[in-house]
């Protein structure tokens, strides 16, 4: 009999803003991941400040301590759930800078190797009419370039200022269902991969 090991999923938003809609969505997604049998770690990128990537700085000082901390966290997780704000149709500088630093070698280990077997789901929220969906296409592309397998059916929450209730819940039932479905798919995909890993002898 095989025992179920809950897949661990690292959750963050590409916004540092206190009242970020994407942090709200990320927190909600973390809760839903736990509800469907995963183990979620929500982190706030405001707690991991890093300089803008600069190759000279990297040569001089190596990776910032927070990049190493994020790499160590990533190594403890099998999946990612990222909430992407949209700036001018793009992902935010914070999201890009964070993933760029995380992808770098710490001098011994490749940062890219940490991403290679990860599975990710992506979501977004925006006060606008399209919910930040243009950023999602780019985030999916970036994650793919890092070697991450990205699930289909990303969720974009438009009119975000009206989308959340007082307890941080999504007020629209179909959005709640779509978020649940995405979180369930992420957890079950990772659980299936775990169960069939040749390294586990399964
Ligand atoms: C520089 C900049 C560009 C923006 N461009 C877009 C955009 O292209 N599409 C969009 O839906 N919202 C855009 N917005 C509005 C953001 O969606 C809004 O600020 C949102 O609250 C950011 O996400 P957060 O709440 O998670 O911080 C932009 C905001 C900024 C500051």
Short mmCIF file of C-alpha atoms and ligand atoms in Angstrom, two decimals:
data_model
loop_
_atom_site.label_atom_id
_atom_site.label_comp_id
_atom_site.label_asym_id
_atom_site.label_seq_id
_atom_site.Cartn_x
_atom_site.Cartn_y
_atom_site.Cartn_z
CA UNK A 1 0.00 0.00 0.00
CA UNK A 2 1.36 3.42 -0.94
CA UNK A 3 0.99 6.25 1.54
CA UNK A 4 -0.14 9.67 0.39
CA UNK A 5 2.47 12.40 0.83
CA UNK A 6 0.85 15.81 0.32
CA UNK A 7 2.63 17.70 -2.47
CA UNK A 8 4.27 20.90 -1.25
CA UNK A 9 3.42 24.04 -3.19
CA UNK A 10 5.18 27.39 -2.89
CA UNK A 11 2.78 30.29 -3.36
CA UNK A 12 3.59 33.93 -3.99
CA UNK A 13 2.42 37.03 -5.84
CA UNK A 14 4.48 39.39 -7.97
CA UNK A 15 3.47 42.39 -5.88
CA UNK A 16 4.88 43.74 -2.65
CA UNK A 17 1.95 46.13 -2.10
CA UNK A 18 0.23 45.86 1.26
CA UNK A 19 -3.28 45.67 -0.23
CA UNK A 20 -2.27 43.76 -3.34
CA UNK A 21 -5.14 41.96 -5.05
CA UNK A 22 -2.69 39.33 -6.22
CA UNK A 23 -1.46 38.65 -2.70
CA UNK A 24 -5.10 38.26 -1.71
CA UNK A 25 -5.61 35.80 -4.56
CA UNK A 26 -2.39 33.95 -3.71
CA UNK A 27 -3.45 33.60 -0.05
CA UNK A 28 -6.81 32.29 -1.16
CA UNK A 29 -5.18 29.84 -3.56
CA UNK A 30 -2.89 28.61 -0.75
CA UNK A 31 -5.98 27.95 1.38
CA UNK A 32 -7.66 26.07 -1.47
CA UNK A 33 -4.51 24.00 -2.11
CA UNK A 34 -4.67 22.85 1.52
CA UNK A 35 -8.39 22.15 1.16
CA UNK A 36 -7.76 19.75 -1.72
CA UNK A 37 -4.94 17.86 -0.01
CA UNK A 38 -1.76 19.82 -0.71
CA UNK A 39 0.62 21.60 1.63
CA UNK A 40 0.94 25.28 0.71
CA UNK A 41 3.60 27.75 1.80
CA UNK A 42 2.50 31.33 1.18
CA UNK A 43 5.33 33.84 1.13
CA UNK A 44 5.18 37.61 0.76
CA UNK A 45 7.91 38.90 -1.57
CA UNK A 46 8.02 42.06 0.55
CA UNK A 47 9.86 39.84 3.07
CA UNK A 48 12.51 38.98 0.43
CA UNK A 49 13.80 42.30 -0.91
CA UNK A 50 16.57 41.98 -3.50
CA UNK A 51 18.47 44.43 -5.68
CA UNK A 52 17.66 44.58 -9.37
CA UNK A 53 19.72 41.87 -11.07
CA UNK A 54 23.17 43.18 -11.98
CA UNK A 55 25.85 40.83 -13.30
CA UNK A 56 28.66 42.90 -11.79
CA UNK A 57 27.02 42.78 -8.38
CA UNK A 58 26.61 39.02 -8.77
CA UNK A 59 30.29 38.60 -9.72
CA UNK A 60 31.37 40.72 -6.78
CA UNK A 61 29.07 39.47 -4.05
CA UNK A 62 27.36 36.31 -5.31
CA UNK A 63 23.66 35.79 -4.83
CA UNK A 64 21.78 38.02 -2.39
CA UNK A 65 20.92 36.19 0.85
CA UNK A 66 17.22 36.37 -0.03
CA UNK A 67 17.81 34.70 -3.40
CA UNK A 68 19.51 31.83 -1.57
CA UNK A 69 16.62 31.67 0.90
CA UNK A 70 14.11 31.50 -1.94
CA UNK A 71 16.14 28.80 -3.69
CA UNK A 72 16.24 26.79 -0.45
CA UNK A 73 12.47 27.16 -0.15
CA UNK A 74 11.93 26.12 -3.76
CA UNK A 75 14.04 23.01 -3.19
CA UNK A 76 11.60 21.96 -0.45
CA UNK A 77 8.59 22.22 -2.76
CA UNK A 78 7.40 20.30 -5.81
CA UNK A 79 5.01 22.90 -7.16
CA UNK A 80 4.49 26.61 -7.64
CA UNK A 81 1.34 28.69 -7.58
CA UNK A 82 2.05 32.22 -8.77
CA UNK A 83 -0.27 35.23 -8.82
CA UNK A 84 0.76 37.74 -11.43
CA UNK A 85 -0.14 41.43 -11.44
CA UNK A 86 -0.04 43.04 -14.89
CA UNK A 87 1.96 46.17 -15.64
CA UNK A 88 1.57 47.50 -19.19
CA UNK A 89 0.53 44.11 -20.44
CA UNK A 90 3.56 42.47 -18.85
CA UNK A 91 4.60 40.67 -15.69
CA UNK A 92 5.91 42.94 -12.94
CA UNK A 93 9.60 43.78 -12.47
CA UNK A 94 9.33 42.17 -9.02
CA UNK A 95 8.17 38.85 -10.48
CA UNK A 96 10.84 38.89 -13.20
CA UNK A 97 13.64 39.95 -10.87
CA UNK A 98 12.70 37.33 -8.29
CA UNK A 99 12.63 34.50 -10.83
CA UNK A 100 15.84 35.76 -12.49
CA UNK A 101 17.80 35.75 -9.22
CA UNK A 102 16.34 32.37 -8.26
CA UNK A 103 17.47 30.90 -11.59
CA UNK A 104 21.12 31.78 -10.98
CA UNK A 105 23.81 29.43 -9.69
CA UNK A 106 24.88 29.92 -6.08
CA UNK A 107 28.41 29.01 -7.17
CA UNK A 108 27.87 25.29 -6.63
CA UNK A 109 24.32 24.42 -7.64
CA UNK A 110 22.38 25.51 -10.69
CA UNK A 111 19.33 27.59 -9.88
CA UNK A 112 17.69 26.28 -13.06
CA UNK A 113 17.88 22.71 -11.76
CA UNK A 114 15.59 23.71 -8.90
CA UNK A 115 12.86 24.65 -11.38
CA UNK A 116 13.30 21.66 -13.69
CA UNK A 117 10.84 19.21 -12.12
CA UNK A 118 8.37 21.76 -10.82
CA UNK A 119 4.75 21.98 -11.90
CA UNK A 120 3.07 25.39 -11.73
CA UNK A 121 -0.35 26.99 -11.87
CA UNK A 122 -0.70 30.69 -12.60
CA UNK A 123 -3.42 33.16 -11.68
CA UNK A 124 -3.83 36.91 -11.87
CA UNK A 125 -6.04 39.72 -10.64
CA UNK A 126 -6.44 43.26 -11.89
CA UNK A 127 -8.88 46.13 -11.41
CA UNK A 128 -9.17 46.17 -15.21
CA UNK A 129 -11.56 44.30 -17.47
CA UNK A 130 -9.17 41.51 -18.49
CA UNK A 131 -7.88 40.50 -15.09
CA UNK A 132 -4.20 40.67 -16.03
CA UNK A 133 -4.50 37.80 -18.51
CA UNK A 134 -1.85 39.28 -20.84
CA UNK A 135 0.73 38.89 -18.06
CA UNK A 136 -0.26 35.24 -17.65
CA UNK A 137 0.80 34.32 -21.19
CA UNK A 138 4.21 35.87 -20.51
CA UNK A 139 4.59 34.27 -17.10
CA UNK A 140 3.77 30.89 -18.60
CA UNK A 141 6.43 31.48 -21.25
CA UNK A 142 9.01 32.51 -18.65
CA UNK A 143 8.27 29.51 -16.43
CA UNK A 144 8.53 27.26 -19.47
CA UNK A 145 11.95 28.72 -20.23
CA UNK A 146 12.97 27.82 -16.67
CA UNK A 147 11.94 24.22 -17.30
CA UNK A 148 8.70 24.35 -15.32
CA UNK A 149 5.62 22.46 -16.54
CA UNK A 150 2.74 24.94 -16.45
CA UNK A 151 -0.83 23.70 -16.17
CA UNK A 152 -3.48 24.89 -18.64
CA UNK A 153 -6.57 26.92 -17.68
CA UNK A 154 -5.01 29.84 -15.83
CA UNK A 155 -7.46 32.01 -13.91
CA UNK A 156 -7.66 35.79 -14.39
CA UNK A 157 -9.85 37.79 -12.00
CA UNK A 158 -11.08 41.05 -13.60
CA UNK A 159 -12.54 44.03 -11.68
CA UNK A 160 -10.52 42.88 -8.68
CA UNK A 161 -11.65 45.80 -6.51
CA UNK A 162 -15.14 44.27 -6.51
CA UNK A 163 -14.17 40.59 -6.70
CA UNK A 164 -13.26 39.89 -3.06
CA UNK A 165 -15.53 39.80 -0.01
CA UNK A 166 -14.59 41.07 3.44
CA UNK A 167 -13.04 37.77 4.48
CA UNK A 168 -10.89 37.78 1.32
CA UNK A 169 -13.10 35.24 -0.44
CA UNK A 170 -14.06 35.43 -4.12
CA UNK A 171 -17.67 36.53 -4.25
CA UNK A 172 -18.39 35.02 -7.68
CA UNK A 173 -19.22 31.33 -7.51
CA UNK A 174 -17.85 30.45 -10.94
CA UNK A 175 -14.52 32.11 -10.08
CA UNK A 176 -14.42 30.16 -6.80
CA UNK A 177 -15.06 26.94 -8.71
CA UNK A 178 -12.38 27.70 -11.29
CA UNK A 179 -9.82 28.46 -8.58
CA UNK A 180 -10.71 25.24 -6.77
CA UNK A 181 -10.44 23.26 -10.00
CA UNK A 182 -7.01 24.72 -10.77
CA UNK A 183 -5.72 24.05 -7.25
CA UNK A 184 -7.11 20.50 -7.32
CA UNK A 185 -5.49 19.85 -10.69
CA UNK A 186 -2.14 21.11 -9.39
CA UNK A 187 -2.29 18.91 -6.30
CA UNK A 188 -3.51 15.81 -8.13
CA UNK A 189 -0.98 16.24 -10.95
CA UNK A 190 1.86 16.44 -8.42
CA UNK A 191 0.48 13.52 -6.43
CA UNK A 192 0.32 11.38 -9.59
CA UNK A 193 3.86 12.34 -10.55
CA UNK A 194 5.07 11.45 -7.05
CA UNK A 195 3.29 8.10 -7.18
CA UNK A 196 4.90 7.18 -10.49
CA UNK A 197 8.40 8.51 -9.83
CA UNK A 198 10.98 5.86 -10.74
CA UNK A 199 13.12 7.25 -7.91
CA UNK A 200 10.45 6.19 -5.40
CA UNK A 201 10.34 2.72 -6.87
CA UNK A 202 6.61 3.28 -7.56
C1 LIG B 1 2.98 50.68 -14.20
C2 LIG B 1 1.63 50.06 -14.14
C3 LIG B 1 1.07 49.53 -15.29
C4 LIG B 1 -0.18 48.88 -15.26
N1 LIG B 1 -0.64 48.26 -16.38
C5 LIG B 1 -1.75 47.49 -16.30
C6 LIG B 1 -2.14 46.67 -17.40
O1 LIG B 1 -1.52 46.61 -18.43
N2 LIG B 1 -3.25 45.89 -17.25
C7 LIG B 1 -3.99 45.90 -16.10
O2 LIG B 1 -4.97 45.17 -16.04
N3 LIG B 1 -3.65 46.66 -15.03
C8 LIG B 1 -2.54 47.46 -15.11
N4 LIG B 1 -2.14 48.20 -14.03
C9 LIG B 1 -2.98 48.24 -12.83
C10 LIG B 1 -2.65 47.06 -11.93
O3 LIG B 1 -3.38 45.94 -12.39
C11 LIG B 1 -3.06 47.42 -10.48
O4 LIG B 1 -2.19 48.42 -9.99
C12 LIG B 1 -3.07 46.20 -9.58
O5 LIG B 1 -3.66 46.58 -8.37
C13 LIG B 1 -1.65 45.66 -9.36
O6 LIG B 1 -1.71 44.43 -8.71
P1 LIG B 1 -1.67 44.29 -7.11
O7 LIG B 1 -3.00 44.81 -6.61
O8 LIG B 1 -1.53 42.83 -6.88
O9 LIG B 1 -0.52 45.11 -6.59
C14 LIG B 1 -0.91 48.85 -14.03
C15 LIG B 1 -0.35 49.42 -12.89
C16 LIG B 1 0.90 50.00 -12.92
C17 LIG B 1 1.50 50.57 -11.64
#
